[in-house]
Each structure stands twice: as C-alpha cells, then as structure tokens.
Short mmCIF file of C-alpha atoms in Angstrom, two decimals:
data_model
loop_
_atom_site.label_atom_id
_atom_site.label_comp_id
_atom_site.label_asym_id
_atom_site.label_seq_id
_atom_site.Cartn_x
_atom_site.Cartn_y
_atom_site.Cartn_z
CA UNK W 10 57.33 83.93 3.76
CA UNK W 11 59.86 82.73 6.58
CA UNK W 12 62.62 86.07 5.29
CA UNK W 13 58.85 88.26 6.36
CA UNK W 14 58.63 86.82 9.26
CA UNK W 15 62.18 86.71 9.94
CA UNK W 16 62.30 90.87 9.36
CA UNK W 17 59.01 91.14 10.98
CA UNK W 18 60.61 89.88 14.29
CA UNK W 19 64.19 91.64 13.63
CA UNK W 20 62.22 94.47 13.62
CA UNK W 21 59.61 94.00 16.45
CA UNK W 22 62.73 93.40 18.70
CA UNK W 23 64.59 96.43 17.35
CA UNK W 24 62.07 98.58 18.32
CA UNK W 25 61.21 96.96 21.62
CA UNK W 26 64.51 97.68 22.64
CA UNK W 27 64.52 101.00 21.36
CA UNK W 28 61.72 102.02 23.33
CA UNK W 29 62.68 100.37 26.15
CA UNK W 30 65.75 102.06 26.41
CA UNK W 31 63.74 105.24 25.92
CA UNK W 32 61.52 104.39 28.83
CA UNK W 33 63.78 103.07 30.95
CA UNK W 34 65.95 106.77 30.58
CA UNK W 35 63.12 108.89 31.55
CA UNK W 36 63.75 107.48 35.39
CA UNK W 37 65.49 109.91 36.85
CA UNK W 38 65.54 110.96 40.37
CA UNK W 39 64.94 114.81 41.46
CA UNK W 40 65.96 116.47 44.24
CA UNK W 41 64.08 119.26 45.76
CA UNK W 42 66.28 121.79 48.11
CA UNK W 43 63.85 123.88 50.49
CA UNK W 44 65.08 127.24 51.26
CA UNK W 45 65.35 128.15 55.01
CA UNK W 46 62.49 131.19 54.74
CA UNK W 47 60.22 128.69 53.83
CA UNK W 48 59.86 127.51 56.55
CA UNK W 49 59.85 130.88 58.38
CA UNK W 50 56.75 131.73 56.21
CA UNK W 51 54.86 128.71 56.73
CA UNK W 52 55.41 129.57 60.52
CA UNK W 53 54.01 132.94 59.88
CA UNK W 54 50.98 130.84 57.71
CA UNK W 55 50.15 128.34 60.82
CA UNK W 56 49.89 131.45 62.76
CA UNK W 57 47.76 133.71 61.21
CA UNK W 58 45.60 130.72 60.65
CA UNK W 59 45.06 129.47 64.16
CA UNK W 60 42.25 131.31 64.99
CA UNK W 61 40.38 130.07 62.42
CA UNK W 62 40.67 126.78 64.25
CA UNK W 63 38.47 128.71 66.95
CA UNK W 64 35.06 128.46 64.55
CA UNK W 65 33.72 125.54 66.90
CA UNK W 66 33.73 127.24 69.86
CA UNK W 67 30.73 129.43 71.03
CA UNK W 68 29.45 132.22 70.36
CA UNK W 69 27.04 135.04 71.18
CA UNK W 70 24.91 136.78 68.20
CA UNK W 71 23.55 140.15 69.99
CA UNK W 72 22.28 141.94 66.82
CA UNK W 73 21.28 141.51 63.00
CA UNK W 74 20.71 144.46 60.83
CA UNK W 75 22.28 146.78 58.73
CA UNK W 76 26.24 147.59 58.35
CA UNK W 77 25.39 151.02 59.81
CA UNK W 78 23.16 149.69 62.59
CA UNK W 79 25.75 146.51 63.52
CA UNK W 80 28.55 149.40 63.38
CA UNK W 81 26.58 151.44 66.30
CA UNK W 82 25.70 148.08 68.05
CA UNK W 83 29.24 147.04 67.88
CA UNK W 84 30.80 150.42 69.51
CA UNK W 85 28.30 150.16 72.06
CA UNK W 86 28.83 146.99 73.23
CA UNK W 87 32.77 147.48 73.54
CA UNK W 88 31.91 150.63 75.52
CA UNK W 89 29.88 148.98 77.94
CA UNK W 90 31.70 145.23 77.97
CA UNK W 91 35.06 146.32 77.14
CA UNK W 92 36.24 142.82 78.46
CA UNK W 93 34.83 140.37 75.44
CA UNK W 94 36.05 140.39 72.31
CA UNK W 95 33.29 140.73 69.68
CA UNK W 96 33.06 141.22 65.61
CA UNK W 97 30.73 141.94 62.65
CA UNK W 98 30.00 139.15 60.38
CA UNK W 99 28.51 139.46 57.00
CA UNK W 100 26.20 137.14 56.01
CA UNK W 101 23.83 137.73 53.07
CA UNK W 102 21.57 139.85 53.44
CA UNK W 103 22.43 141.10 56.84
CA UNK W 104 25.59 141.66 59.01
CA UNK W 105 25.69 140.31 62.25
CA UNK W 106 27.45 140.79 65.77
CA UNK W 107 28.93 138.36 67.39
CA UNK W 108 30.69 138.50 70.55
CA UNK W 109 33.13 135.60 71.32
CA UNK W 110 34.59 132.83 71.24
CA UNK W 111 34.09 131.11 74.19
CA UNK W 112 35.97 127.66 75.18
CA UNK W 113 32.62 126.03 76.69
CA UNK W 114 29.17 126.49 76.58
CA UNK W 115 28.62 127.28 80.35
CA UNK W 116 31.24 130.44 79.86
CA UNK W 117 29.18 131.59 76.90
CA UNK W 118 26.26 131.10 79.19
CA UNK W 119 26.92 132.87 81.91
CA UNK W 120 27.82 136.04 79.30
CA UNK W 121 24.56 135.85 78.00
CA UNK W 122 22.80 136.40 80.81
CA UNK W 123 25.27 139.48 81.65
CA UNK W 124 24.62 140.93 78.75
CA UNK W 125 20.77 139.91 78.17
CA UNK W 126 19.72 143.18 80.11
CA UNK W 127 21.14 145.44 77.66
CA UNK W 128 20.66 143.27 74.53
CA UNK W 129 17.54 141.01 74.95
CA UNK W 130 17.55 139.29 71.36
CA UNK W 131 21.26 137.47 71.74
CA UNK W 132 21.32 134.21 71.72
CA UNK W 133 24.31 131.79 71.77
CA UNK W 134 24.94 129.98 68.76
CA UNK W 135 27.90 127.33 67.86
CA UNK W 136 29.05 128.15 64.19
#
C-alpha cells in the first residue's frame, strides 16, 4: 500500500511538472511591426468617414416619391438653389430628398422658409 502511494505521488509530481513546464513555455511575447501605409490609409478611412459624423445635424426633406420623380425634384431644386447642397435618400418604400446639413436649427429654418414657396410640403427634420 505505502510503494502505491509512494508511485502515485512520484507520478502526480512528474506530471505536474511536466505540464507546468508546458504551460509555463507557451508565454511568449509578440511583437507586432505596423507598416508606414497603414497609417496613410487609416488617414484616408477617418476622412472619407467624417461626414458621416454630420447625421445629427439638420435637415430639410422637400419631396417623397418615386426614384424618377425625386430624380426630377432633385435637378430642379439645384437649378433654382444652386447654393445648398441636397441628396436622394432611399428609404423603403420611397426615396426621399433632402437638402442639407445644416449646423443649427435656425440656419435650417430660415432655408425653409426660402424654399417653402416653391416646395410647400418640406419640412425640417433631424435624422
């Protein structure tokens, strides 16, 4: 009985140190090396993204309709306001034009009512 237990612990402490070393060699450090144009694409990234930072400002919706319909609304409305910039939004079912963005609401305002004559259903909105 005392030579099993004697083996049983031999052994329980050969492999403890067997897979300690085995753990213990797995912890290895790694290096990561960036390459310069890395960093000249994420440049490239943070700017085509920055207008997307723009969704909370306001906007004006002047018409809802069809592709075609938005398309002729669209044209029009650079024609006649060639100073705002404006585009056509999808959203299911319809496409919609929006004309924007504008910083604050009382510059969006004061474009509404310029352009109210012409298109009486806008209405500003804040995406």
């Amino acid at each position: 009985m005392r030579k099993l237990q004697s083996r049983l612990v031999f052994f329980s402490l050969f492999f403890s140190l067997l897979f300690s070393q085995a753990i213990f060699a797995q912890e290895k450090k790694t290096t990561l090396e960036e390459s310069p144009e890395f960093e000249k694409l994420l440049n490239e990234k943070r700017k085509l993204n920055r207008p997307i930072a723009i969704k909370n400002a306001y906007k004006i919706q002047i018409y809802t309709g069809t592709s075609t319909e938005c398309k002729k609304t669209f044209s029009d409305f650079k024609s006649d306001f060639k100073q705002y910039d404006g585009t056509i939004v999808y959203a299911n079912p319809l496409y919609k034009v929006y004309i924007g963005p504008f910083k604050n609401r009382l510059h969006a305002e004061k474009t509404l009512e310029e352009i109210r004559d012409k298109y009486p259903t806008s209405l500003l909105i804040k995406p």
